[in-house]
Structures are given as C-alpha cells and as structure tokens.
Coordinates of C-alpha atoms in Angstrom, one line a residue:
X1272 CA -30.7 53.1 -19.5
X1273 CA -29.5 52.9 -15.9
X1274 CA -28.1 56.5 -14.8
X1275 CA -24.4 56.4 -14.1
X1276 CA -23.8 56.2 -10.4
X1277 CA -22.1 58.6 -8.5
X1278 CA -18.2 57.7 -6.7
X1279 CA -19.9 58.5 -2.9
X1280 CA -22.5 56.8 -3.3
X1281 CA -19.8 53.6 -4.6
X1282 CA -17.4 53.8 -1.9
X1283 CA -20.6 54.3 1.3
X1284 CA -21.9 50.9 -0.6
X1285 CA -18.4 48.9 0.1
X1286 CA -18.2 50.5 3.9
X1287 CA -21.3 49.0 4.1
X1288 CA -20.7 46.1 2.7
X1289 CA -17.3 46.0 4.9
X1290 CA -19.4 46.4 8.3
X1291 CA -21.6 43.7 7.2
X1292 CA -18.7 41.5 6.7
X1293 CA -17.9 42.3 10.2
X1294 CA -14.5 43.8 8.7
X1295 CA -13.2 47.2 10.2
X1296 CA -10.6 49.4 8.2
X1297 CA -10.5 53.3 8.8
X1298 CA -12.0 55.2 6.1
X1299 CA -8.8 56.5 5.2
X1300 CA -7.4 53.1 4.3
X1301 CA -10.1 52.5 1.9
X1302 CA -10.3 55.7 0.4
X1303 CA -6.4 55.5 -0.7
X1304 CA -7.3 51.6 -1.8
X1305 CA -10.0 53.5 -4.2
X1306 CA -7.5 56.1 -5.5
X1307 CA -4.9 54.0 -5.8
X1308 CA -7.5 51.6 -7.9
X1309 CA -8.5 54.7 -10.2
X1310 CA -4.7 55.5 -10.7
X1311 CA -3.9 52.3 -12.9
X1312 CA -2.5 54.8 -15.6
X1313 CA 0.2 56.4 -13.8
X1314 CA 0.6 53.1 -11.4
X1315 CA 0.5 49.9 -12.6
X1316 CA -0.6 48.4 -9.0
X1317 CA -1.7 48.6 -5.5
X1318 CA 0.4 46.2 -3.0
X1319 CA -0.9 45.7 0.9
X1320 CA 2.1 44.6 3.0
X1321 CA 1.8 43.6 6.9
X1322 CA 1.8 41.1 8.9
X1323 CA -0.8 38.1 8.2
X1324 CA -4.1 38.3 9.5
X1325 CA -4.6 42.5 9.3
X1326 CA -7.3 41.9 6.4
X1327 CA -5.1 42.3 3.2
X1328 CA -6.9 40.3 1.1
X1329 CA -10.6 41.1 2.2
X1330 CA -10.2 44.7 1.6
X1331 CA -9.6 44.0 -2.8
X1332 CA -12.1 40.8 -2.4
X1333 CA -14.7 43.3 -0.8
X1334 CA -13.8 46.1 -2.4
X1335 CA -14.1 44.3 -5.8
X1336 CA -17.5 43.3 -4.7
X1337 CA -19.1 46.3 -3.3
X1338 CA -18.2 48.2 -6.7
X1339 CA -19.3 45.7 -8.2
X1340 CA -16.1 45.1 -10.1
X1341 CA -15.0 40.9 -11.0
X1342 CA -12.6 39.9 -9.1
X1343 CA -9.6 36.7 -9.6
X1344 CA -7.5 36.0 -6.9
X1345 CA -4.0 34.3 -8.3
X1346 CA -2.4 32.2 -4.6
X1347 CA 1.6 33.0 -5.6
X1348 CA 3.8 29.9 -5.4
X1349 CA 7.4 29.7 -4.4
X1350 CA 8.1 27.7 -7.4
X1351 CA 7.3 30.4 -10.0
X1352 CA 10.7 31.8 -11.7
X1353 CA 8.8 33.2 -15.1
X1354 CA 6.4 34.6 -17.2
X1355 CA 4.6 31.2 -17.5
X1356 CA 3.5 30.9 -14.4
X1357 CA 1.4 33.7 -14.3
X1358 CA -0.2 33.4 -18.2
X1359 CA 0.5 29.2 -18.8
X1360 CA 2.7 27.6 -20.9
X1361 CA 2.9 25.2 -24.2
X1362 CA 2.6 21.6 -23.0
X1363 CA 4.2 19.3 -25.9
X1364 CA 3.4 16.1 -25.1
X1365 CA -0.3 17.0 -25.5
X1366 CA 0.5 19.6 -28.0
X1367 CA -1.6 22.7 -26.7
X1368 CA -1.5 25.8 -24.8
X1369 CA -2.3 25.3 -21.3
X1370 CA -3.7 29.1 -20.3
X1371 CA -4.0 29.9 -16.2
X1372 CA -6.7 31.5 -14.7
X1373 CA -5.3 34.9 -15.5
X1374 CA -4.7 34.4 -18.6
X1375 CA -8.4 33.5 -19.0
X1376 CA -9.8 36.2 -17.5
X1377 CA -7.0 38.3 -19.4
X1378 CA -8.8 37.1 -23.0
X1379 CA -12.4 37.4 -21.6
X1380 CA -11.7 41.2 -20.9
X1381 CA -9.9 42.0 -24.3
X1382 CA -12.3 43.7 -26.4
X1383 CA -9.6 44.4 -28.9
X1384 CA -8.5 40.6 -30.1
X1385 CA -11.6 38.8 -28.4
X1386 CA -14.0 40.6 -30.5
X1387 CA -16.6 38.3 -30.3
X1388 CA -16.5 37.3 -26.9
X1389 CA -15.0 39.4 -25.0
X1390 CA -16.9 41.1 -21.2
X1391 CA -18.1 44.5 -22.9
X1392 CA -18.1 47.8 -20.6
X1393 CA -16.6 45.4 -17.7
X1394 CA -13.9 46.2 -14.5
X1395 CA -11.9 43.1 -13.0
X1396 CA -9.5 43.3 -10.2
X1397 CA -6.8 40.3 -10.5
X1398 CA -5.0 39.8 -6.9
X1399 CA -1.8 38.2 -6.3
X1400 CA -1.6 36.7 -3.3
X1401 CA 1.2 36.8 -1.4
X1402 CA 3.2 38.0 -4.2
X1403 CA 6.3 37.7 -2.7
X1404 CA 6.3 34.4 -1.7
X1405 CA 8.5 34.1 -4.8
X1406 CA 10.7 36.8 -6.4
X1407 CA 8.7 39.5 -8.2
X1408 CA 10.5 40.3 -10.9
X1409 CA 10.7 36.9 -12.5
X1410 CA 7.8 36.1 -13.0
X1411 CA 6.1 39.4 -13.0
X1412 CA 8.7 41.9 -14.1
X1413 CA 7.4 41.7 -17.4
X1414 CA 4.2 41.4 -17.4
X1415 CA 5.0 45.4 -14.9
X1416 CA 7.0 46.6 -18.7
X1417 CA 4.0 45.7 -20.4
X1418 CA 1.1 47.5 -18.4
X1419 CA 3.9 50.0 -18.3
X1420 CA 3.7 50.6 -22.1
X1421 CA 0.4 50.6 -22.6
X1422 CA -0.7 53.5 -24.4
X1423 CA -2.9 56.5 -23.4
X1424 CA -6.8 55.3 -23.0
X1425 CA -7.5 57.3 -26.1
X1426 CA -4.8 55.8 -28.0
X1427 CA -5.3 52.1 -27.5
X1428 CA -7.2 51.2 -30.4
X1429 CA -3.8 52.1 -32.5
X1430 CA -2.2 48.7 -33.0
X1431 CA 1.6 50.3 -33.6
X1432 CA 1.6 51.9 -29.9
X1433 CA 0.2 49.0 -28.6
X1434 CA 2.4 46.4 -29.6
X1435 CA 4.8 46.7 -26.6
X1436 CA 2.1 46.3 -24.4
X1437 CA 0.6 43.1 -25.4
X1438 CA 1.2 39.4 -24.5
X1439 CA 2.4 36.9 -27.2
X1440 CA 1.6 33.5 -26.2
X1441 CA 4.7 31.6 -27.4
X1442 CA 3.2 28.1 -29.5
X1443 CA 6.0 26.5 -31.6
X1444 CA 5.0 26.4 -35.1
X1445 CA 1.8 28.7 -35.2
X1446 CA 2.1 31.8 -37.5
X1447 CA 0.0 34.3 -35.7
X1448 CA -0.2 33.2 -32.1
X1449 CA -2.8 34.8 -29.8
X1450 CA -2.3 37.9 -28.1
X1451 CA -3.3 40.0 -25.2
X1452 CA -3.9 43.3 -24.4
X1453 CA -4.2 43.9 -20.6
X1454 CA -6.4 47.1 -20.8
X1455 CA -7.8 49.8 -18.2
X1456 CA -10.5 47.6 -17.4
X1457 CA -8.2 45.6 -15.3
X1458 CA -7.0 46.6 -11.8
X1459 CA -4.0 45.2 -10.3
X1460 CA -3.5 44.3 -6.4
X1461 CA -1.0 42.6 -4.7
X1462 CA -0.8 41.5 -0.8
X1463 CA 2.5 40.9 0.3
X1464 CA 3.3 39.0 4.2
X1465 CA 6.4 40.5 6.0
X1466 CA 7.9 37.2 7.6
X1467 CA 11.1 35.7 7.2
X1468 CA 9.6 33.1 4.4
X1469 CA 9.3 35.8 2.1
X1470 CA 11.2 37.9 -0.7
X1471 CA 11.5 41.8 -0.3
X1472 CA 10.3 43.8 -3.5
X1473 CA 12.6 45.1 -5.9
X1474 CA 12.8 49.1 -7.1
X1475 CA 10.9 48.1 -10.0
X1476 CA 7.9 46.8 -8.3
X1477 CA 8.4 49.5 -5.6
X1478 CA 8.7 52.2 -8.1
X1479 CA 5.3 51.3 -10.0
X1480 CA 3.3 50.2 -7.0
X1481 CA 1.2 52.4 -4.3
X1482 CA 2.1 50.7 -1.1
X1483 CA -0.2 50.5 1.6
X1484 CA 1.1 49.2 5.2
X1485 CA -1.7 47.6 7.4
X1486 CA -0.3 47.5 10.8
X1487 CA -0.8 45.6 13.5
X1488 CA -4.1 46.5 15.5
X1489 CA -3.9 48.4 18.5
X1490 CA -6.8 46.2 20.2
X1491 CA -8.2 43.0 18.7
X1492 CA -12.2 44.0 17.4
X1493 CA -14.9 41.8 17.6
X1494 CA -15.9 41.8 14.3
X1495 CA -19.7 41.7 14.6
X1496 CA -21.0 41.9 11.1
X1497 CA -23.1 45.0 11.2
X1498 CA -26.3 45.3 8.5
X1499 CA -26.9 42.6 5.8
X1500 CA -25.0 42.0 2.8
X1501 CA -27.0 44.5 -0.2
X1502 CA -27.0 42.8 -4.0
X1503 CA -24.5 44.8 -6.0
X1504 CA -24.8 45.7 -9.9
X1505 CA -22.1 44.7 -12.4
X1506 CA -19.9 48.3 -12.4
X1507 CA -19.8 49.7 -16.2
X1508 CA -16.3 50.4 -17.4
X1509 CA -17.7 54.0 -18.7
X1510 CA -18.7 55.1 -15.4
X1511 CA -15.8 53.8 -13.5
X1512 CA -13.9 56.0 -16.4
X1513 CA -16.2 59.0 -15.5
X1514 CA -14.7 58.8 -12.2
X1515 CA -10.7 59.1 -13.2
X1516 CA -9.4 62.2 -13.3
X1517 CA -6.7 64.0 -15.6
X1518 CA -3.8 65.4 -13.6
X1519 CA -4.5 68.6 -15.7
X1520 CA -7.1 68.8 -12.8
X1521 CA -4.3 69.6 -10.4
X1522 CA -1.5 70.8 -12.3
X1523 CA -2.5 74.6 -11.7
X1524 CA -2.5 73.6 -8.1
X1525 CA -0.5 75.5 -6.5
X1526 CA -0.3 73.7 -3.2
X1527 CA -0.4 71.1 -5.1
X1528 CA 2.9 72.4 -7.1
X1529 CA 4.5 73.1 -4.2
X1530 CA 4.4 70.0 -1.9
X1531 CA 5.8 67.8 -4.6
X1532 CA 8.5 70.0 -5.4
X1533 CA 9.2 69.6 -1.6
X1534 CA 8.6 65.7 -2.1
X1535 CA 11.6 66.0 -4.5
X1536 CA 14.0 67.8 -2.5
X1537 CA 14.0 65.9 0.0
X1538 CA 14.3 62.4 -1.9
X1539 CA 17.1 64.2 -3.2
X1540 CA 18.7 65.4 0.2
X1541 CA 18.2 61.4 1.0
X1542 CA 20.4 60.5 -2.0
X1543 CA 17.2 58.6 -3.1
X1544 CA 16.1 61.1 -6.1
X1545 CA 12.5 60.2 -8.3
X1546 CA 12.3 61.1 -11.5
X1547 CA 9.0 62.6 -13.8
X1548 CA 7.6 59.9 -14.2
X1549 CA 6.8 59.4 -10.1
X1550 CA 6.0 63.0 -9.7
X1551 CA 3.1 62.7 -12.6
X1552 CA 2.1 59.6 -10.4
X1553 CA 1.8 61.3 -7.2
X1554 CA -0.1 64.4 -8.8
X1555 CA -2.6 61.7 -10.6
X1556 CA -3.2 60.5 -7.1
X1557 CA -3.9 64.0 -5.7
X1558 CA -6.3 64.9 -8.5
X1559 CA -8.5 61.4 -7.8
X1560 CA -9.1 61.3 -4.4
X1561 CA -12.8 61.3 -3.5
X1562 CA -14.2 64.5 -2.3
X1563 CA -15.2 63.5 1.3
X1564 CA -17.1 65.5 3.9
X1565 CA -14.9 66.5 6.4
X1566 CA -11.9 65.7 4.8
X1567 CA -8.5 67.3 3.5
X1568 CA -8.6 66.3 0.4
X1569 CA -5.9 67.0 -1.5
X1570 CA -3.6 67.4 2.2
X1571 CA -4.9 63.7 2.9
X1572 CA -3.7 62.5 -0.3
X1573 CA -0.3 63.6 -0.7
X1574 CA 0.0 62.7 2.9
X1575 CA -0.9 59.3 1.8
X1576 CA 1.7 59.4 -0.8
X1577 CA 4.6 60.3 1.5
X1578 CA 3.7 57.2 3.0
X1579 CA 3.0 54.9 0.0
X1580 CA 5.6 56.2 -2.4
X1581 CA 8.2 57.9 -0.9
X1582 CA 8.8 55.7 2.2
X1583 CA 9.0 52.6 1.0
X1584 CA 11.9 53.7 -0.9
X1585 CA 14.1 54.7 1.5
X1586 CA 13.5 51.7 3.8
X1587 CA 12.8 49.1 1.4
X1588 CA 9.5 47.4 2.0
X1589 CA 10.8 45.7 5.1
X1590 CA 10.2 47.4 8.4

C-alpha cells in the first residue's frame, strides 16, 4: 500500500507542474484556490472572475492535474435557462434520457446508487466555463440547494438526510428513476469573464461561492515553461479527506474569534449583515489553509476571505 502523501508535498507538485506549463500565478493565489477546494463543505464552489486571458481556467485544469484529481470542463452556453442543461433531458421522439457530460461523470463518481460501477476512493473537479455567460440561477440554482443540503460526510450513507440532496432524473412513466448524489468527492469551480456580454452573479451564488479576482497583470510574462511536465498519481479520496480540517480546529482561536466578530460588525455597519452560516464558512477556511514556511497563516487566510467573501458583497461581482 502506497503511503498517504503529504498536502506540501501536493501543492510544490502543481507549482511545478504550473512553471512547466510556463504559467505564473503568485503562491498566494494557489494556496487560497487549494483551501477554497478543501472547503466544499462549508462552500459549495470556487468562482475565478477577471478579465479574459489572466489564466482562469488553467489554474483548476492544472490544478486538477498536478493533484492528480479528474477533471470535466462544462463550456456554459447563453441558451441554458434550466436544470436540463446542466444534467440532460428526456428526448421523446427517441424515447430515452439523453445524460450530459456532467451528468455522466456525476453517476461514475456515486458510490452510493452506482454500486457496481462507480470510480472508488476518486476526486473530480467539474468546471463551468464562463458560467455567467447565461444567468446562474436558472440553470444552476438548484443544483447550489442541492450540494447545499447534503449531509455531514459521516452522515451520507443515511438515505432520509440525503434525499434533499440528490438528483431525480425526470423519465415520464418510469417508477423508480435514477438518481444522483453529488458527494465530497466532487469539487466545484467556476470562471466567470467581466465584459459587457455577460450576466452578474446573484446573492445566492455569491453567498455560497469563494471568489477569487485575477487582475489584470502589471507587466506581460514571457511564459517560458520552466522544468518538464512530472507523471502524476490518481489522488485517493481518503487522503484528500486526511487533509480537510474541522473548524473545531479553530474555534478556540482566539484571533481567530476575534477577527470575524470584527468581519461581522462591519458588514453590519455596511447594512450588508451575514449570517452563521458565512461565519462557519470563513472559520472552515481559516482552519484549512496549508501551513507554509514563511507565511501568516491564519492572518493570510482571513485576509483572503475579506476579499473573497466579504467584498464581493458589497460591490456585486462587477468592478
């Protein structure tokens, strides 16, 4: 049996990987991608807004490979206005369920209902791109309640709290249709362009997302691929779950405490108050950032939060 492998020694392998993909992102910017990744309890996604051609959608695609974690990009269309779009839909002239991609990849991770065939022990990252290229909350808004609803990790395998979570796929006339129960083992990511062609997100998105803003660079980089690409292992789901935290690590944190309360009087002072369930988010994000040499830890994360939580609700997503 492999040994499990340690978080560092994870997130040096993608900054490697990056370099070698001549792609250039602070260390910062991937280390709150990675936390926000291992948050998926407390916050159902990770959404990278800017403007287009900042490397939004190579830092998930590389990301994903580096940890060794499967990867599905979904390209958004303007067209979509439900559910269906995103998991397929009941074509009656041919008289079967016609499942996307997602959907697919949905059923190949379910261990619960796809008992025989399901990925065991498996991570997969599904990323929407350009999710706003159409309005969020009709054809994902649901699919948010649902992730939403899930049940604790430990409690999953209890089919009463997990009813709300799962998909049903609608086919007319069939007793039991299949369903789906979008589980840990998948992470969600998002990109989101910031031109005139696209949709703002709503409070709901906003609310359950961890933004992260990639700016415009300061000086154009060569991007010289640095080192050669390494072979990467399949990541296990157990030793990705090794890695997640319980905010019980923090809760006795008295810094920890103490900046959030501050977090919530001054939403409050701003007439744009957040409730429990956003303070248990931001404190789950404080107790899984990576230990880092030379860095502030928990200072660096709930820095990072101010920005990726709190800001985009008192300017909308748009600059």
């Amino acid at each position: 049996d492999a040994p499990l492998e340690n978080e560092a020694d994870a997130i040096k392998r993608v900054e490697r990987r990056l370099r070698a993909s001549g792609l250039d992102y602070p260390a910062r910017t991937l280390r709150a991608f990675h936390t926000a990744m291992k948050v998926n309890e407390t916050t159902q996604m990770a959404v990278l807004a800017g403007i287009s051609g900042t490397g939004k959608s190579q830092l998930p695609r590389q990301y994903a490979a580096g940890m060794g974690i499967g990867f599905l990009q979904v390209p958004v269309q303007p067209r979509w206005d439900s559910p269906q779009d995103l998991m397929g839909f009941y074509n009656y002239i041919e008289g079967k369920f016609r499942p996307t991609d997602m959907a697919r990849a949905l059923w190949a991770l379910d261990e619960i209902h796809n008992t025989e065939n399901a990925l065991e022990d498996r991570m997969m990252m599904v990323l929407l791109d350009e999710m706003n290229l159409a309005r969020v909350e009709y054809y994902f808004s649901d699919f948010l309640s649902r992730l939403e609803s899930r049940p604790r990790p430990d409690k999953v395998d209890d089919a009463n709290l997990r009813k709300d979570a799962e998909i049903e796929f609608e086919i007319p006339k069939m007793q039991n249709p299949p369903r789906i129960f979008p589980g840990y083992n998948l992470l969600f990511a998002g990109t989101m362009n910031e031109d005139e062609s696209t949709q703002s997100l709503s409070d709901k998105v906003v609310d359950r997302a961890n933004i992260l803003r990639f700016s415009a660079p300061k000086q154009i980089k060569n991007g010289r691929a640095e080192g050669t690409l390494e072979d990467t292992m399949a990541l296990s789901r157990e030793t990705w779950s090794r890695w997640v935290r319980p905010i019980t690590d923090v809760d006795g944190d008295a810094q920890v405490n103490k900046r959030v309360e501050q977090m919530v009087d001054l939403m409050r002072e701003f007439k744009r108050p957040f409730g429990h369930r956003l303070g248990r988010a931001i404190m789950a994000y404080a107790a899984n950032y990576p230990e880092v040499e030379g860095g502030r830890g928990v200072d660096d994360a709930l820095a990072d939060q101010v920005e990726m939580r709190l800001l985009p609700k008192l300017r909308g997503v748009e600059v």
